[in-house]
């Protein structure tokens, strides 16, 4: 708990008090589980960006075109708040997402549940969530991969890299920075 930034917990707690689900997610949780100090904290919630802005008012600004995010400001400290995402390939969501011919996501404001959001993240070690009580929700095997020092994509690696080519660079950086071994499908 002492390694968790107070402002990040404040955002999670305030969203929960307003009746929304909210979790710390991504790299901050990965780093905490590795015993490292996170450089930033991200929050995922079922609140839409406009709802987050209504709760935090002038302390919040909305950013992003491809995927709308809320930045909650505490002086120089910024807590990024994203709404849970769902699969853009679902026919019900086709009008909310846009891809180019190669599969790269151009617009991705398709909202979903915590479970759907975990399935949409890049790597298993970034696909976990933690509530304000310190309970980790691991729907993608991130803890196992941290234990075995393995970097693995969530779902089909080829598809993940087509959606966002920057994930290739992120994979290289994580393998080097975390001293992890890439999974077979990631290497391919």
PDB file of C-alpha atoms in Angstrom:
ATOM      1  CA  UNK A   1       0.000   0.000   0.000  1.00  0.00           C
ATOM      2  CA  UNK A   2       2.816   2.477   0.707  1.00  0.00           C
ATOM      3  CA  UNK A   3       3.985   2.150  -2.919  1.00  0.00           C
ATOM      4  CA  UNK A   4       0.568   3.159  -4.267  1.00  0.00           C
ATOM      5  CA  UNK A   5       0.229   6.826  -5.033  1.00  0.00           C
ATOM      6  CA  UNK A   6      -2.384   8.445  -2.803  1.00  0.00           C
ATOM      7  CA  UNK A   7      -3.902  10.445  -5.676  1.00  0.00           C
ATOM      8  CA  UNK A   8      -4.531   7.259  -7.673  1.00  0.00           C
ATOM      9  CA  UNK A   9      -6.349   5.699  -4.716  1.00  0.00           C
ATOM     10  CA  UNK A  10      -8.347   8.901  -4.302  1.00  0.00           C
ATOM     11  CA  UNK A  11      -9.570   8.613  -7.908  1.00  0.00           C
ATOM     12  CA  UNK A  12     -10.522   4.941  -7.455  1.00  0.00           C
ATOM     13  CA  UNK A  13     -12.291   5.625  -4.154  1.00  0.00           C
ATOM     14  CA  UNK A  14     -14.195   8.656  -5.446  1.00  0.00           C
ATOM     15  CA  UNK A  15     -15.421   6.772  -8.521  1.00  0.00           C
ATOM     16  CA  UNK A  16     -16.526   3.866  -6.323  1.00  0.00           C
ATOM     17  CA  UNK A  17     -18.341   6.193  -3.922  1.00  0.00           C
ATOM     18  CA  UNK A  18     -20.271   7.512  -6.944  1.00  0.00           C
ATOM     19  CA  UNK A  19     -21.389   3.927  -7.739  1.00  0.00           C
ATOM     20  CA  UNK A  20     -18.876   3.052 -10.468  1.00  0.00           C
ATOM     21  CA  UNK A  21     -16.399   0.197 -10.694  1.00  0.00           C
ATOM     22  CA  UNK A  22     -12.798   1.426 -10.619  1.00  0.00           C
ATOM     23  CA  UNK A  23      -9.417  -0.324 -10.546  1.00  0.00           C
ATOM     24  CA  UNK A  24      -5.711   0.428 -10.793  1.00  0.00           C
ATOM     25  CA  UNK A  25      -4.572  -1.227 -14.029  1.00  0.00           C
ATOM     26  CA  UNK A  26      -1.683  -1.780 -16.375  1.00  0.00           C
ATOM     27  CA  UNK A  27       1.981  -1.114 -15.798  1.00  0.00           C
ATOM     28  CA  UNK A  28       1.590   0.269 -12.286  1.00  0.00           C
ATOM     29  CA  UNK A  29       0.145  -3.017 -11.090  1.00  0.00           C
ATOM     30  CA  UNK A  30       2.795  -5.023 -12.979  1.00  0.00           C
ATOM     31  CA  UNK A  31       5.538  -2.938 -11.353  1.00  0.00           C
ATOM     32  CA  UNK A  32       3.994  -3.271  -7.883  1.00  0.00           C
ATOM     33  CA  UNK A  33       3.875  -7.064  -8.248  1.00  0.00           C
ATOM     34  CA  UNK A  34       7.527  -7.026  -9.341  1.00  0.00           C
ATOM     35  CA  UNK A  35       8.453  -4.959  -6.264  1.00  0.00           C
ATOM     36  CA  UNK A  36       9.318  -1.916  -8.387  1.00  0.00           C
ATOM     37  CA  UNK A  37       8.111   1.648  -7.841  1.00  0.00           C
ATOM     38  CA  UNK A  38       5.611   2.557 -10.584  1.00  0.00           C
ATOM     39  CA  UNK A  39       6.292   5.736 -12.549  1.00  0.00           C
ATOM     40  CA  UNK A  40       2.593   6.453 -13.053  1.00  0.00           C
ATOM     41  CA  UNK A  41      -0.810   5.083 -12.124  1.00  0.00           C
ATOM     42  CA  UNK A  42      -3.698   4.367 -14.473  1.00  0.00           C
ATOM     43  CA  UNK A  43      -7.310   3.729 -13.543  1.00  0.00           C
ATOM     44  CA  UNK A  44      -9.949   1.802 -15.499  1.00  0.00           C
ATOM     45  CA  UNK A  45     -13.643   2.239 -14.776  1.00  0.00           C
ATOM     46  CA  UNK A  46     -17.108   1.622 -16.154  1.00  0.00           C
ATOM     47  CA  UNK A  47     -17.768   5.390 -15.927  1.00  0.00           C
ATOM     48  CA  UNK A  48     -17.761   7.115 -19.314  1.00  0.00           C
ATOM     49  CA  UNK A  49     -15.268   9.981 -19.798  1.00  0.00           C
ATOM     50  CA  UNK A  50     -18.041  12.577 -19.481  1.00  0.00           C
ATOM     51  CA  UNK A  51     -19.158  10.983 -16.198  1.00  0.00           C
ATOM     52  CA  UNK A  52     -15.596  11.084 -14.856  1.00  0.00           C
ATOM     53  CA  UNK A  53     -15.406  14.754 -15.824  1.00  0.00           C
ATOM     54  CA  UNK A  54     -18.686  15.454 -14.043  1.00  0.00           C
ATOM     55  CA  UNK A  55     -17.331  13.876 -10.837  1.00  0.00           C
ATOM     56  CA  UNK A  56     -13.928  15.626 -10.879  1.00  0.00           C
ATOM     57  CA  UNK A  57     -15.141  18.813 -12.626  1.00  0.00           C
ATOM     58  CA  UNK A  58     -12.370  21.397 -13.183  1.00  0.00           C
ATOM     59  CA  UNK A  59      -9.796  18.919 -11.914  1.00  0.00           C
ATOM     60  CA  UNK A  60     -10.429  16.804 -15.043  1.00  0.00           C
ATOM     61  CA  UNK A  61      -9.877  17.234 -18.760  1.00  0.00           C
ATOM     62  CA  UNK A  62     -10.845  14.897 -21.586  1.00  0.00           C
ATOM     63  CA  UNK A  63      -8.188  13.935 -24.135  1.00  0.00           C
ATOM     64  CA  UNK A  64      -7.766  11.630 -27.114  1.00  0.00           C
ATOM     65  CA  UNK A  65      -9.495  11.014 -30.394  1.00  0.00           C
ATOM     66  CA  UNK A  66      -8.828   7.357 -31.088  1.00  0.00           C
ATOM     67  CA  UNK A  67      -9.830   6.473 -27.552  1.00  0.00           C
ATOM     68  CA  UNK A  68     -11.299   9.095 -25.237  1.00  0.00           C
ATOM     69  CA  UNK A  69      -9.604   9.361 -21.829  1.00  0.00           C
ATOM     70  CA  UNK A  70     -10.013  11.490 -18.731  1.00  0.00           C
ATOM     71  CA  UNK A  71      -6.979  13.045 -17.074  1.00  0.00           C
ATOM     72  CA  UNK A  72      -7.570  13.843 -13.415  1.00  0.00           C
ATOM     73  CA  UNK A  73      -5.106  16.498 -12.281  1.00  0.00           C
ATOM     74  CA  UNK A  74      -3.513  16.853  -8.862  1.00  0.00           C
ATOM     75  CA  UNK A  75      -1.112  19.723  -9.447  1.00  0.00           C
ATOM     76  CA  UNK A  76       1.581  18.268 -11.744  1.00  0.00           C
ATOM     77  CA  UNK A  77       0.392  14.723 -11.049  1.00  0.00           C
ATOM     78  CA  UNK A  78      -1.923  13.249 -13.708  1.00  0.00           C
ATOM     79  CA  UNK A  79      -4.013  10.138 -13.164  1.00  0.00           C
ATOM     80  CA  UNK A  80      -5.208   8.709 -16.486  1.00  0.00           C
ATOM     81  CA  UNK A  81      -8.726   7.264 -16.325  1.00  0.00           C
ATOM     82  CA  UNK A  82      -9.962   5.029 -19.144  1.00  0.00           C
ATOM     83  CA  UNK A  83     -13.394   3.531 -19.582  1.00  0.00           C
ATOM     84  CA  UNK A  84     -13.463  -0.267 -19.897  1.00  0.00           C
ATOM     85  CA  UNK A  85     -13.203  -1.238 -23.575  1.00  0.00           C
ATOM     86  CA  UNK A  86     -14.980  -4.014 -25.447  1.00  0.00           C
ATOM     87  CA  UNK A  87     -14.089  -5.806 -28.649  1.00  0.00           C
ATOM     88  CA  UNK A  88     -14.362  -3.557 -31.674  1.00  0.00           C
ATOM     89  CA  UNK A  89     -14.941  -6.577 -33.936  1.00  0.00           C
ATOM     90  CA  UNK A  90     -18.330  -7.384 -32.393  1.00  0.00           C
ATOM     91  CA  UNK A  91     -21.038  -6.504 -34.946  1.00  0.00           C
ATOM     92  CA  UNK A  92     -22.897  -4.447 -32.339  1.00  0.00           C
ATOM     93  CA  UNK A  93     -19.829  -2.235 -31.978  1.00  0.00           C
ATOM     94  CA  UNK A  94     -18.925  -1.875 -35.665  1.00  0.00           C
ATOM     95  CA  UNK A  95     -20.208   1.710 -35.911  1.00  0.00           C
ATOM     96  CA  UNK A  96     -18.194   2.823 -32.854  1.00  0.00           C
ATOM     97  CA  UNK A  97     -14.800   1.495 -33.979  1.00  0.00           C
ATOM     98  CA  UNK A  98     -12.832   2.098 -37.125  1.00  0.00           C
ATOM     99  CA  UNK A  99      -9.880   0.166 -38.575  1.00  0.00           C
ATOM    100  CA  UNK A 100      -7.803   0.637 -41.683  1.00  0.00           C
ATOM    101  CA  UNK A 101      -7.265  -2.118 -44.293  1.00  0.00           C
ATOM    102  CA  UNK A 102      -4.264  -3.511 -42.363  1.00  0.00           C
ATOM    103  CA  UNK A 103      -6.251  -3.876 -39.119  1.00  0.00           C
ATOM    104  CA  UNK A 104      -4.819  -0.844 -37.299  1.00  0.00           C
ATOM    105  CA  UNK A 105      -7.347   0.779 -34.963  1.00  0.00           C
ATOM    106  CA  UNK A 106      -8.155   4.345 -35.944  1.00  0.00           C
ATOM    107  CA  UNK A 107     -11.063   4.954 -33.559  1.00  0.00           C
ATOM    108  CA  UNK A 108     -11.828   2.785 -30.565  1.00  0.00           C
ATOM    109  CA  UNK A 109     -14.529   4.243 -28.332  1.00  0.00           C
ATOM    110  CA  UNK A 110     -16.216   0.888 -27.744  1.00  0.00           C
ATOM    111  CA  UNK A 111     -17.069   0.526 -24.067  1.00  0.00           C
ATOM    112  CA  UNK A 112     -17.453  -2.716 -22.149  1.00  0.00           C
ATOM    113  CA  UNK A 113     -16.822  -4.559 -18.878  1.00  0.00           C
ATOM    114  CA  UNK A 114     -13.715  -5.230 -16.798  1.00  0.00           C
ATOM    115  CA  UNK A 115     -13.521  -8.714 -18.334  1.00  0.00           C
ATOM    116  CA  UNK A 116     -13.758  -7.361 -21.888  1.00  0.00           C
ATOM    117  CA  UNK A 117     -11.205  -4.669 -21.070  1.00  0.00           C
ATOM    118  CA  UNK A 118      -8.685  -7.229 -19.808  1.00  0.00           C
ATOM    119  CA  UNK A 119      -9.031  -9.178 -23.074  1.00  0.00           C
ATOM    120  CA  UNK A 120      -8.274  -6.018 -25.083  1.00  0.00           C
ATOM    121  CA  UNK A 121      -5.007  -5.123 -23.352  1.00  0.00           C
ATOM    122  CA  UNK A 122      -1.639  -5.828 -24.967  1.00  0.00           C
ATOM    123  CA  UNK A 123       0.298  -8.166 -22.650  1.00  0.00           C
ATOM    124  CA  UNK A 124      -0.807 -10.430 -19.812  1.00  0.00           C
ATOM    125  CA  UNK A 125       1.467  -8.606 -17.357  1.00  0.00           C
ATOM    126  CA  UNK A 126      -0.476  -5.410 -18.155  1.00  0.00           C
ATOM    127  CA  UNK A 127      -3.922  -7.051 -18.125  1.00  0.00           C
ATOM    128  CA  UNK A 128      -4.515  -7.262 -14.389  1.00  0.00           C
ATOM    129  CA  UNK A 129      -6.568  -4.938 -12.189  1.00  0.00           C
ATOM    130  CA  UNK A 130      -6.489  -4.083  -8.483  1.00  0.00           C
ATOM    131  CA  UNK A 131      -9.283  -2.651  -6.387  1.00  0.00           C
ATOM    132  CA  UNK A 132      -8.825  -0.158  -3.557  1.00  0.00           C
ATOM    133  CA  UNK A 133      -8.509  -3.019  -1.045  1.00  0.00           C
ATOM    134  CA  UNK A 134      -5.451  -4.451  -2.793  1.00  0.00           C
ATOM    135  CA  UNK A 135      -7.285  -7.422  -4.306  1.00  0.00           C
ATOM    136  CA  UNK A 136      -5.861  -8.348  -7.716  1.00  0.00           C
ATOM    137  CA  UNK A 137      -8.199  -9.449 -10.485  1.00  0.00           C
ATOM    138  CA  UNK A 138      -6.192 -11.525 -12.980  1.00  0.00           C
ATOM    139  CA  UNK A 139      -8.307 -12.763 -15.861  1.00  0.00           C
ATOM    140  CA  UNK A 140      -5.445 -13.256 -18.354  1.00  0.00           C
ATOM    141  CA  UNK A 141      -2.650 -15.081 -16.486  1.00  0.00           C
ATOM    142  CA  UNK A 142      -0.515 -12.052 -15.727  1.00  0.00           C
ATOM    143  CA  UNK A 143       0.593 -13.261 -12.294  1.00  0.00           C
ATOM    144  CA  UNK A 144       1.719 -16.590 -13.754  1.00  0.00           C
ATOM    145  CA  UNK A 145       3.723 -14.794 -16.455  1.00  0.00           C
ATOM    146  CA  UNK A 146       5.314 -12.463 -13.895  1.00  0.00           C
ATOM    147  CA  UNK A 147       6.292 -15.495 -11.810  1.00  0.00           C
ATOM    148  CA  UNK A 148       7.832 -17.188 -14.885  1.00  0.00           C
ATOM    149  CA  UNK A 149       9.288 -13.910 -16.244  1.00  0.00           C
ATOM    150  CA  UNK A 150       7.485 -14.377 -19.571  1.00  0.00           C
ATOM    151  CA  UNK A 151       6.117 -11.664 -21.837  1.00  0.00           C
ATOM    152  CA  UNK A 152       2.980 -12.901 -23.601  1.00  0.00           C
ATOM    153  CA  UNK A 153       0.343 -11.112 -25.627  1.00  0.00           C
ATOM    154  CA  UNK A 154      -3.291 -11.426 -24.692  1.00  0.00           C
ATOM    155  CA  UNK A 155      -4.945 -13.327 -27.501  1.00  0.00           C
ATOM    156  CA  UNK A 156      -3.452 -13.639 -30.966  1.00  0.00           C
ATOM    157  CA  UNK A 157      -0.074 -11.850 -31.119  1.00  0.00           C
ATOM    158  CA  UNK A 158      -0.376 -11.097 -34.853  1.00  0.00           C
ATOM    159  CA  UNK A 159      -3.754  -9.427 -34.328  1.00  0.00           C
ATOM    160  CA  UNK A 160      -2.498  -7.415 -31.343  1.00  0.00           C
ATOM    161  CA  UNK A 161       0.411  -6.013 -33.372  1.00  0.00           C
ATOM    162  CA  UNK A 162      -1.841  -5.253 -36.366  1.00  0.00           C
ATOM    163  CA  UNK A 163      -4.124  -3.238 -34.082  1.00  0.00           C
ATOM    164  CA  UNK A 164      -1.222  -1.139 -32.837  1.00  0.00           C
ATOM    165  CA  UNK A 165       2.283  -1.501 -34.301  1.00  0.00           C
ATOM    166  CA  UNK A 166       3.810   0.372 -31.331  1.00  0.00           C
ATOM    167  CA  UNK A 167       3.212  -2.790 -29.320  1.00  0.00           C
ATOM    168  CA  UNK A 168       6.223  -4.301 -31.100  1.00  0.00           C
ATOM    169  CA  UNK A 169       8.452  -1.632 -29.578  1.00  0.00           C
ATOM    170  CA  UNK A 170       6.749  -2.010 -26.216  1.00  0.00           C
ATOM    171  CA  UNK A 171       7.446  -5.749 -26.332  1.00  0.00           C
ATOM    172  CA  UNK A 172      11.144  -5.135 -26.988  1.00  0.00           C
ATOM    173  CA  UNK A 173      11.305  -2.574 -24.201  1.00  0.00           C
ATOM    174  CA  UNK A 174       9.564  -4.853 -21.674  1.00  0.00           C
ATOM    175  CA  UNK A 175      11.787  -7.826 -22.532  1.00  0.00           C
ATOM    176  CA  UNK A 176      14.868  -5.652 -21.955  1.00  0.00           C
ATOM    177  CA  UNK A 177      13.603  -3.597 -19.008  1.00  0.00           C
ATOM    178  CA  UNK A 178      11.976  -6.432 -17.067  1.00  0.00           C
ATOM    179  CA  UNK A 179      14.450  -9.141 -18.109  1.00  0.00           C
ATOM    180  CA  UNK A 180      11.557 -11.299 -19.325  1.00  0.00           C
ATOM    181  CA  UNK A 181      11.620 -13.929 -22.062  1.00  0.00           C
ATOM    182  CA  UNK A 182       9.187 -13.427 -24.951  1.00  0.00           C
ATOM    183  CA  UNK A 183       6.645 -16.202 -25.476  1.00  0.00           C
ATOM    184  CA  UNK A 184       6.893 -18.340 -28.630  1.00  0.00           C
ATOM    185  CA  UNK A 185       3.925 -16.687 -30.367  1.00  0.00           C
ATOM    186  CA  UNK A 186       5.301 -13.231 -29.567  1.00  0.00           C
ATOM    187  CA  UNK A 187       8.622 -14.152 -31.163  1.00  0.00           C
ATOM    188  CA  UNK A 188       6.882 -15.474 -34.265  1.00  0.00           C
TER     189      UNK A 188
END
